[in-house]
Structure formats: C-alpha cells, structure tokens
PDB file of C-alpha atoms (C1' of nucleotides) in Angstrom:
ATOM      1  CA  UNK A  30     -26.399  -6.632   8.328  1.00 59.00           C
ATOM      2  CA  UNK A  31     -22.855  -5.325   8.427  1.00 57.00           C
ATOM      3  CA  UNK A  32     -20.431  -6.154   5.658  1.00 59.00           C
ATOM      4  CA  UNK A  33     -17.858  -8.676   6.793  1.00 60.00           C
ATOM      5  CA  UNK A  34     -14.288  -8.169   5.726  1.00 57.00           C
ATOM      6  CA  UNK A  35     -12.980 -11.586   4.809  1.00 58.00           C
ATOM      7  CA  UNK A  36      -9.516 -10.419   3.842  1.00 59.00           C
ATOM      8  CA  UNK A  37      -7.017 -13.119   3.128  1.00 76.00           C
ATOM      9  CA  UNK A  38      -3.381 -12.248   2.746  1.00 90.00           C
ATOM     10  CA  UNK A  39      -1.733 -13.393  -0.482  1.00 96.00           C
ATOM     11  CA  UNK A  40       0.392 -16.526  -0.333  1.00 94.00           C
ATOM     12  CA  UNK A  41       2.260 -15.853  -3.530  1.00 95.00           C
ATOM     13  CA  UNK A  42       3.593 -13.036  -5.666  1.00 97.00           C
ATOM     14  CA  UNK A  43       1.019 -13.883  -8.310  1.00 97.00           C
ATOM     15  CA  UNK A  44      -1.825 -13.436  -5.831  1.00 97.00           C
ATOM     16  CA  UNK A  45      -0.300 -10.224  -4.524  1.00 98.00           C
ATOM     17  CA  UNK A  46      -0.036  -8.855  -8.041  1.00 98.00           C
ATOM     18  CA  UNK A  47      -3.674  -9.691  -8.725  1.00 97.00           C
ATOM     19  CA  UNK A  48      -4.676  -7.762  -5.594  1.00 98.00           C
ATOM     20  CA  UNK A  49      -2.663  -4.744  -6.708  1.00 98.00           C
ATOM     21  CA  UNK A  50      -4.274  -4.834 -10.146  1.00 97.00           C
ATOM     22  CA  UNK A  51      -7.749  -5.008  -8.658  1.00 97.00           C
ATOM     23  CA  UNK A  52      -7.236  -2.239  -6.101  1.00 98.00           C
ATOM     24  CA  UNK A  53      -5.273   0.344  -8.051  1.00 98.00           C
ATOM     25  CA  UNK A  54      -8.393   1.575  -9.796  1.00 98.00           C
ATOM     26  CA  UNK A  55      -9.906   2.598  -6.471  1.00 98.00           C
ATOM     27  CA  UNK A  56      -7.133   5.048  -5.678  1.00 98.00           C
ATOM     28  CA  UNK A  57      -8.272   8.695  -5.794  1.00 98.00           C
ATOM     29  CA  UNK A  58      -5.635  10.823  -7.474  1.00 97.00           C
ATOM     30  CA  UNK A  59      -7.211  14.201  -6.709  1.00 97.00           C
ATOM     31  CA  UNK A  60      -7.118  16.327  -3.579  1.00 98.00           C
ATOM     32  CA  UNK A  61      -9.802  15.038  -1.273  1.00 98.00           C
ATOM     33  CA  UNK A  62      -8.510  16.144   2.073  1.00 96.00           C
ATOM     34  CA  UNK A  63     -10.098  18.283   4.762  1.00 95.00           C
ATOM     35  CA  UNK A  64      -8.396  20.602   7.181  1.00 97.00           C
ATOM     36  CA  UNK A  65      -5.059  19.060   8.124  1.00 98.00           C
ATOM     37  CA  UNK A  66      -4.692  19.308  11.872  1.00 98.00           C
ATOM     38  CA  UNK A  67      -2.562  16.207  12.327  1.00 98.00           C
ATOM     39  CA  UNK A  68      -0.068  14.283  10.178  1.00 98.00           C
ATOM     40  CA  UNK A  69       1.197  10.779  10.865  1.00 98.00           C
ATOM     41  CA  UNK A  70       4.548   9.209  10.106  1.00 98.00           C
ATOM     42  CA  UNK A  71       4.675   5.465   9.498  1.00 98.00           C
ATOM     43  CA  UNK A  72       7.735   3.233   9.458  1.00 98.00           C
ATOM     44  CA  UNK A  73       8.651  -0.395   9.983  1.00 98.00           C
ATOM     45  CA  UNK A  74      11.606  -2.179  11.504  1.00 97.00           C
ATOM     46  CA  UNK A  75      12.455  -5.839  12.136  1.00 96.00           C
ATOM     47  CA  UNK A  76      13.411  -7.956  15.112  1.00 95.00           C
ATOM     48  CA  UNK A  77      14.777 -11.452  15.537  1.00 94.00           C
ATOM     49  CA  UNK A  78      16.487 -11.652  12.166  1.00 93.00           C
ATOM     50  CA  UNK A  79      13.408 -10.445  10.336  1.00 95.00           C
ATOM     51  CA  UNK A  80      10.953 -12.912  11.813  1.00 96.00           C
ATOM     52  CA  UNK A  81       9.083 -10.148  13.627  1.00 97.00           C
ATOM     53  CA  UNK A  82       7.832  -6.970  11.957  1.00 97.00           C
ATOM     54  CA  UNK A  83       7.551  -3.922  14.170  1.00 97.00           C
ATOM     55  CA  UNK A  84       5.466  -0.980  12.895  1.00 98.00           C
ATOM     56  CA  UNK A  85       5.426   2.473  14.434  1.00 98.00           C
ATOM     57  CA  UNK A  86       3.011   5.340  13.855  1.00 98.00           C
ATOM     58  CA  UNK A  87       3.634   8.799  15.256  1.00 98.00           C
ATOM     59  CA  UNK A  88       1.011  11.528  15.056  1.00 98.00           C
ATOM     60  CA  UNK A  89       2.173  15.156  15.043  1.00 98.00           C
ATOM     61  CA  UNK A  90      -0.006  18.243  15.118  1.00 98.00           C
ATOM     62  CA  UNK A  91       0.134  20.375  11.992  1.00 98.00           C
ATOM     63  CA  UNK A  92       1.671  22.760  11.175  1.00 98.00           C
ATOM     64  CA  UNK A  93       3.390  22.789  14.535  1.00 98.00           C
ATOM     65  CA  UNK A  94       4.790  19.242  14.230  1.00 98.00           C
ATOM     66  CA  UNK A  95       4.653  18.575  17.964  1.00 98.00           C
ATOM     67  CA  UNK A  96       4.074  14.878  18.870  1.00 97.00           C
ATOM     68  CA  UNK A  97       0.544  14.158  20.074  1.00 97.00           C
ATOM     69  CA  UNK A  98       0.288  10.367  20.032  1.00 97.00           C
ATOM     70  CA  UNK A  99       2.180   7.228  19.007  1.00 97.00           C
ATOM     71  CA  UNK A 100       1.637   3.503  18.701  1.00 98.00           C
ATOM     72  CA  UNK A 101       3.755   0.419  18.043  1.00 97.00           C
ATOM     73  CA  UNK A 102       2.630  -3.066  16.980  1.00 97.00           C
ATOM     74  CA  UNK A 103       4.507  -6.314  16.405  1.00 97.00           C
ATOM     75  CA  UNK A 104       3.431  -9.068  14.045  1.00 97.00           C
ATOM     76  CA  UNK A 105       5.048 -12.255  12.778  1.00 97.00           C
ATOM     77  CA  UNK A 106       6.600 -11.497   9.389  1.00 97.00           C
ATOM     78  CA  UNK A 107       4.572 -13.413   6.798  1.00 95.00           C
ATOM     79  CA  UNK A 108       5.757 -12.088   3.438  1.00 97.00           C
ATOM     80  CA  UNK A 109       9.287 -11.744   2.002  1.00 96.00           C
ATOM     81  CA  UNK A 110      10.763  -8.509   0.748  1.00 97.00           C
ATOM     82  CA  UNK A 111      10.243  -8.471  -2.985  1.00 97.00           C
ATOM     83  CA  UNK A 112      10.666  -5.153  -4.844  1.00 98.00           C
ATOM     84  CA  UNK A 113       7.200  -4.077  -5.967  1.00 98.00           C
ATOM     85  CA  UNK A 114       5.393  -5.950  -3.179  1.00 98.00           C
ATOM     86  CA  UNK A 115       6.555  -4.134  -0.065  1.00 98.00           C
ATOM     87  CA  UNK A 116       3.063  -3.395   1.247  1.00 98.00           C
ATOM     88  CA  UNK A 117       2.264  -7.084   1.663  1.00 98.00           C
ATOM     89  CA  UNK A 118       5.224  -7.388   3.991  1.00 98.00           C
ATOM     90  CA  UNK A 119       4.618  -4.263   6.048  1.00 98.00           C
ATOM     91  CA  UNK A 120       0.889  -3.525   6.016  1.00 98.00           C
ATOM     92  CA  UNK A 121      -0.296  -6.111   8.603  1.00 98.00           C
ATOM     93  CA  UNK A 122       1.829  -4.604  11.372  1.00 98.00           C
ATOM     94  CA  UNK A 123       1.058  -1.055  10.237  1.00 98.00           C
ATOM     95  CA  UNK A 124      -2.706  -1.641  10.298  1.00 98.00           C
ATOM     96  CA  UNK A 125      -2.384  -3.145  13.782  1.00 98.00           C
ATOM     97  CA  UNK A 126      -0.518  -0.066  14.990  1.00 98.00           C
ATOM     98  CA  UNK A 127      -3.124   2.229  13.422  1.00 98.00           C
ATOM     99  CA  UNK A 128      -5.899   0.469  15.319  1.00 98.00           C
ATOM    100  CA  UNK A 129      -4.206   1.282  18.601  1.00 98.00           C
ATOM    101  CA  UNK A 130      -4.402   4.975  17.821  1.00 98.00           C
ATOM    102  CA  UNK A 131      -7.027   7.087  19.554  1.00 97.00           C
ATOM    103  CA  UNK A 132      -6.482   9.881  17.047  1.00 94.00           C
ATOM    104  CA  UNK A 133      -7.400   9.448  13.396  1.00 98.00           C
ATOM    105  CA  UNK A 134      -4.653  11.350  11.516  1.00 98.00           C
ATOM    106  CA  UNK A 135      -5.673  13.650   8.655  1.00 98.00           C
ATOM    107  CA  UNK A 136      -2.691  12.754   6.463  1.00 98.00           C
ATOM    108  CA  UNK A 137      -0.236   9.854   6.260  1.00 98.00           C
ATOM    109  CA  UNK A 138       3.424  10.066   5.251  1.00 98.00           C
ATOM    110  CA  UNK A 139       4.583   6.554   4.398  1.00 98.00           C
ATOM    111  CA  UNK A 140       8.148   5.297   4.141  1.00 98.00           C
ATOM    112  CA  UNK A 141       8.167   4.061   0.550  1.00 98.00           C
ATOM    113  CA  UNK A 142       6.644   4.732  -2.861  1.00 98.00           C
ATOM    114  CA  UNK A 143       3.050   5.557  -3.709  1.00 98.00           C
ATOM    115  CA  UNK A 144       2.176   5.942  -7.386  1.00 98.00           C
ATOM    116  CA  UNK A 145       5.839   5.589  -8.372  1.00 98.00           C
ATOM    117  CA  UNK A 146       5.440   1.843  -8.661  1.00 98.00           C
ATOM    118  CA  UNK A 147       5.476  -0.649 -11.571  1.00 98.00           C
ATOM    119  CA  UNK A 148       1.715  -1.142 -11.291  1.00 98.00           C
ATOM    120  CA  UNK A 149       1.042   2.308  -9.789  1.00 98.00           C
ATOM    121  CA  UNK A 150       0.137   0.846  -6.418  1.00 98.00           C
ATOM    122  CA  UNK A 151       2.963   1.238  -3.961  1.00 98.00           C
ATOM    123  CA  UNK A 152       2.834   1.093  -0.170  1.00 98.00           C
ATOM    124  CA  UNK A 153       1.370   4.601   0.269  1.00 98.00           C
ATOM    125  CA  UNK A 154      -1.499   3.875  -2.153  1.00 98.00           C
ATOM    126  CA  UNK A 155      -2.255   0.572  -0.459  1.00 98.00           C
ATOM    127  CA  UNK A 156      -2.253   1.951   3.095  1.00 98.00           C
ATOM    128  CA  UNK A 157      -4.172   5.111   2.176  1.00 98.00           C
ATOM    129  CA  UNK A 158      -6.831   3.078   0.412  1.00 98.00           C
ATOM    130  CA  UNK A 159      -7.261   0.466   3.166  1.00 98.00           C
ATOM    131  CA  UNK A 160      -7.447   3.168   5.846  1.00 98.00           C
ATOM    132  CA  UNK A 161      -9.275   5.678   3.634  1.00 98.00           C
ATOM    133  CA  UNK A 162      -6.936   8.458   4.741  1.00 98.00           C
ATOM    134  CA  UNK A 163      -5.077  10.858   2.404  1.00 98.00           C
ATOM    135  CA  UNK A 164      -1.531   9.534   2.001  1.00 98.00           C
ATOM    136  CA  UNK A 165       1.865  10.366   0.524  1.00 98.00           C
ATOM    137  CA  UNK A 166       4.810   8.130  -0.288  1.00 98.00           C
ATOM    138  CA  UNK A 167       8.246   9.470   0.736  1.00 98.00           C
ATOM    139  CA  UNK A 168      10.987   7.042  -0.262  1.00 98.00           C
ATOM    140  CA  UNK A 169      14.709   7.350   0.394  1.00 97.00           C
ATOM    141  CA  UNK A 170      15.628   5.735  -2.915  1.00 97.00           C
ATOM    142  CA  UNK A 171      14.223   5.013  -6.352  1.00 97.00           C
ATOM    143  CA  UNK A 172      12.161   2.004  -7.338  1.00 98.00           C
ATOM    144  CA  UNK A 173      11.346   2.932 -10.944  1.00 98.00           C
ATOM    145  CA  UNK A 174      11.383   5.980 -13.179  1.00 98.00           C
ATOM    146  CA  UNK A 175      13.884   8.447 -14.618  1.00 97.00           C
ATOM    147  CA  UNK A 176      14.480  12.113 -13.986  1.00 96.00           C
ATOM    148  CA  UNK A 177      16.674  15.080 -14.780  1.00 95.00           C
ATOM    149  CA  UNK A 178      18.866  17.158 -12.498  1.00 95.00           C
ATOM    150  CA  UNK A 179      17.397  18.233  -9.179  1.00 95.00           C
ATOM    151  CA  UNK A 180      18.157  21.861  -8.199  1.00 95.00           C
ATOM    152  CA  UNK A 181      20.421  21.833  -5.147  1.00 93.00           C
ATOM    153  CA  UNK A 182      18.257  24.006  -2.935  1.00 93.00           C
ATOM    154  CA  UNK A 183      15.513  23.145  -0.480  1.00 94.00           C
ATOM    155  CA  UNK A 184      12.287  22.731  -2.420  1.00 96.00           C
ATOM    156  CA  UNK A 185      14.011  22.075  -5.745  1.00 96.00           C
ATOM    157  CA  UNK A 186      12.592  19.097  -7.619  1.00 97.00           C
ATOM    158  CA  UNK A 187      12.487  17.191 -10.910  1.00 97.00           C
ATOM    159  CA  UNK A 188       9.624  15.147 -12.310  1.00 98.00           C
ATOM    160  CA  UNK A 189       9.968  11.374 -11.969  1.00 98.00           C
ATOM    161  CA  UNK A 190       8.732   9.736 -15.166  1.00 98.00           C
ATOM    162  CA  UNK A 191       7.949   6.261 -16.381  1.00 98.00           C
ATOM    163  CA  UNK A 192       6.526   5.290 -19.760  1.00 97.00           C
ATOM    164  CA  UNK A 193       5.798   8.910 -20.612  1.00 96.00           C
ATOM    165  CA  UNK A 194       3.872   9.522 -17.424  1.00 97.00           C
ATOM    166  CA  UNK A 195       4.780  11.669 -14.412  1.00 98.00           C
ATOM    167  CA  UNK A 196       4.647   9.317 -11.440  1.00 98.00           C
ATOM    168  CA  UNK A 197       6.254  11.442  -8.754  1.00 98.00           C
ATOM    169  CA  UNK A 198       8.845  14.053  -7.843  1.00 98.00           C
ATOM    170  CA  UNK A 199      12.493  13.784  -6.850  1.00 98.00           C
ATOM    171  CA  UNK A 200      12.570  16.421  -4.152  1.00 97.00           C
ATOM    172  CA  UNK A 201      15.470  18.173  -2.462  1.00 96.00           C
ATOM    173  CA  UNK A 202      14.414  18.633   1.150  1.00 96.00           C
ATOM    174  CA  UNK A 203      17.668  20.274   2.096  1.00 94.00           C
ATOM    175  CA  UNK A 204      20.617  21.691   0.110  1.00 93.00           C
ATOM    176  CA  UNK A 205      23.549  19.326  -0.292  1.00 92.00           C
ATOM    177  CA  UNK A 206      21.750  16.084   0.505  1.00 93.00           C
ATOM    178  CA  UNK A 207      20.407  13.203  -1.574  1.00 95.00           C
ATOM    179  CA  UNK A 208      16.851  14.019  -2.682  1.00 96.00           C
ATOM    180  CA  UNK A 209      13.813  11.970  -1.621  1.00 97.00           C
ATOM    181  CA  UNK A 210      11.239  10.344  -3.911  1.00 98.00           C
ATOM    182  CA  UNK A 211       7.757  11.751  -3.377  1.00 98.00           C
ATOM    183  CA  UNK A 212       4.661  10.264  -4.978  1.00 98.00           C
ATOM    184  CA  UNK A 213       0.955  10.380  -4.319  1.00 98.00           C
ATOM    185  CA  UNK A 214      -0.735   7.727  -2.243  1.00 98.00           C
ATOM    186  CA  UNK A 215      -4.490   8.289  -1.962  1.00 98.00           C
ATOM    187  CA  UNK A 216      -6.794  11.340  -2.115  1.00 98.00           C
ATOM    188  CA  UNK A 217      -4.018  13.819  -2.898  1.00 98.00           C
ATOM    189  CA  UNK A 218      -2.353  15.433  -5.929  1.00 98.00           C
ATOM    190  CA  UNK A 219       1.401  15.526  -6.529  1.00 98.00           C
ATOM    191  CA  UNK A 220       1.630  19.310  -6.080  1.00 98.00           C
ATOM    192  CA  UNK A 221      -0.136  19.113  -2.738  1.00 98.00           C
ATOM    193  CA  UNK A 222       1.967  16.135  -1.683  1.00 98.00           C
ATOM    194  CA  UNK A 223       5.197  18.019  -2.370  1.00 98.00           C
ATOM    195  CA  UNK A 224       3.881  20.974  -0.387  1.00 98.00           C
ATOM    196  CA  UNK A 225       3.084  18.856   2.664  1.00 98.00           C
ATOM    197  CA  UNK A 226       6.379  16.982   2.573  1.00 98.00           C
ATOM    198  CA  UNK A 227       8.230  20.300   2.614  1.00 98.00           C
ATOM    199  CA  UNK A 228       6.060  21.653   5.394  1.00 98.00           C
ATOM    200  CA  UNK A 229       6.779  18.542   7.482  1.00 98.00           C
ATOM    201  CA  UNK A 230      10.517  18.903   6.943  1.00 96.00           C
ATOM    202  CA  UNK A 231      12.568  21.182   9.179  1.00 95.00           C
ATOM    203  CA  UNK A 232      16.340  20.860   9.385  1.00 93.00           C
ATOM    204  CA  UNK A 233      16.955  17.291   8.252  1.00 95.00           C
ATOM    205  CA  UNK A 234      16.725  15.356   5.020  1.00 96.00           C
ATOM    206  CA  UNK A 235      13.638  13.393   6.050  1.00 97.00           C
ATOM    207  CA  UNK A 236      10.285  14.773   7.258  1.00 97.00           C
ATOM    208  CA  UNK A 237       9.840  14.964  11.039  1.00 97.00           C
ATOM    209  CA  UNK A 238       7.039  12.410  10.762  1.00 97.00           C
ATOM    210  CA  UNK A 239       9.346   9.845   9.215  1.00 96.00           C
ATOM    211  CA  UNK A 240      12.154  10.578  11.668  1.00 96.00           C
ATOM    212  CA  UNK A 241       9.952  10.058  14.695  1.00 96.00           C
ATOM    213  CA  UNK A 242       8.421   6.879  13.308  1.00 97.00           C
ATOM    214  CA  UNK A 243      11.809   5.477  12.325  1.00 96.00           C
ATOM    215  CA  UNK A 244      13.168   6.069  15.809  1.00 94.00           C
ATOM    216  CA  UNK A 245      10.231   4.181  17.324  1.00 95.00           C
ATOM    217  CA  UNK A 246      10.341   1.335  14.819  1.00 95.00           C
ATOM    218  CA  UNK A 247      14.071   0.688  14.704  1.00 91.00           C
ATOM    219  CA  UNK A 248      15.902   2.172  17.670  1.00 75.00           C
ATOM    220  CA  UNK A 249      16.236   0.212  20.897  1.00 62.00           C
TER     221      UNK A 249
ATOM    222  C1'  DG B  68      19.483 -13.824 -21.139  1.00 72.96           C
ATOM    223  C1'  DC B  69      21.317  -9.560 -18.459  1.00 72.96           C
ATOM    224  C1'  DG B  70      20.606  -5.947 -14.928  1.00 72.96           C
ATOM    225  C1'  DA B  71      17.510  -3.232 -11.649  1.00 72.96           C
ATOM    226  C1'  DC B  72      15.283  -3.593  -7.592  1.00 72.96           C
ATOM    227  C1'  DA B  73      10.916   0.988  -2.025  1.00 72.96           C
ATOM    228  C1'  DG B  74      12.205  -1.575   2.885  1.00 72.96           C
TER     229       DG B  74
ATOM    230  C1'  DA C  69      15.627  -3.711   6.557  1.00 72.96           C
ATOM    231  C1'  DT C  70      20.036  -5.470   9.335  1.00 72.96           C
ATOM    232  C1'  DC C  71      25.161  -6.416  10.965  1.00 72.96           C
ATOM    233  C1'  DT C  72      28.225  -1.673  13.257  1.00 72.96           C
ATOM    234  C1'  DT C  73      32.846   3.045  15.019  1.00 72.96           C
ATOM    235  C1'  DG C  74      35.182   6.118  13.571  1.00 72.96           C
ATOM    236  C1'  DT C  75      35.921   9.375  10.259  1.00 72.96           C
ATOM    237  C1'  DC C  76      35.791  12.649   6.219  1.00 72.96           C
ATOM    238  C1'  DG C  77      33.705  16.985   4.676  1.00 72.96           C
ATOM    239  C1'  DC C  78      30.972  21.353   4.744  1.00 72.96           C
TER     240       DC C  78
END
DNA sequence: GCGACAG
DNA sequence: ATCTTGTCGC
C-alpha cells in the first residue's frame, strides 16, 4: 500500500506554529546535493487585491543560467501575511507550479528566509523539505538577527546572528547596493549557499533565478 | 506595554 | 506584496 498524504493546511497561527515546530527537526543542515545542472528561482505575486496567489518557477541551466523551463500556477489565497508564517501563505501555489514542471531542479533559490527565522523554519526550509530538494533562502530584507558592517564589494558578507547562533549571511551581491539576506533552506550549508547565490548573480542585485521568477509572478 | 516584522 | 512617473545619483 502507498502512503497517503492527508495534509491539512493550518487554519490558525497556533496550528501553523505547531507544524513549524514539528517539521524543523527534519531539515538537513549539511551539504547533501548532487551535481548541480539546473537551478530554479521561485517567487510569488498577487492578483485581485490579494485574493489570488500567483506562483512562478523558472529553471535555469547551471552554471550557464540560460532559461530551460518555467511554470506558473494560481491558487485562491487562504492564509494572511503574518511575519514568521510566510510559507503557509505562499507554499500552496508554489507546490502547484512545481508539479507542472517537467524538469526536477537540482537547487531552489527561494524569495524569503530559510534558517534565519524565529523558529528556524522559514519559507526556504519549508519548501525544500516538502519537495526534498536542496534549497536556499534569499531575502531582500531582514526578518530577525543582527550583524556588523558588510564590506562594500561583491561577495563581501557579515554573519547574521540571533541568540548567539549564526543563522545566515548578509551578502553584498554587487558594490553600492543594499545587501541580501542569505540563509540555508534544506540539504545545504551556509558556505555552499553563499557560493551558489553569488554564482547565480551576474550584474544585478538579485540572482538571475529570482529576477526571472519575479518577472513571471508579478509583471503583466 | 512598546516596537519589529520575509512577502 | 500592491497602488505608481519622474527623478536623483554614480
């Protein structure tokens, strides 16, 4: 007999928190990735005043970064935006978009935090775990944690800390721009995550994966 | 009780 | 996230 996934979506913040607490222990913090031939960018946008969630996934070959496949999925929005619970709002549409993919990407770059989360289970951890694909969280702003000065040169970074623990890196992807917040999702280490984010970034602040996905999810 | 707060 | 054009700065 095949295991049946009876997955109910939380109907409250309390339920969502309980799910995060029960799943965070399953996250693999070490490098458990194979040869990376493709990387995927994931982003979400909204339509009709937020009532519809639109997720976009774009797969690029690696290290070339040329687009090879993309998918978009729309789902009724069923969870509010509450800091610390972003994955419950975005994951349903993202998982639907992933199912439309013919390619199974070797690495995921998610638009949000991974380990750099109050309960160490941000969007990147949640998606990586549910899909069982190595994942990285690349956020445009900070959720939690403190850090020192970030060298103003591409590749310069400062450790992001919380409660005496290093939860991510504040990384300068380009000189003269606001740094991005990188943290591990699933099956990857922070050092490796930083390396891949830099290798997916060319001439802009955000990785090419994120830029492509954002265009598909939000642009007309 | 007063701020902070991914997208 | 989203509503939205031009404008300041390197």
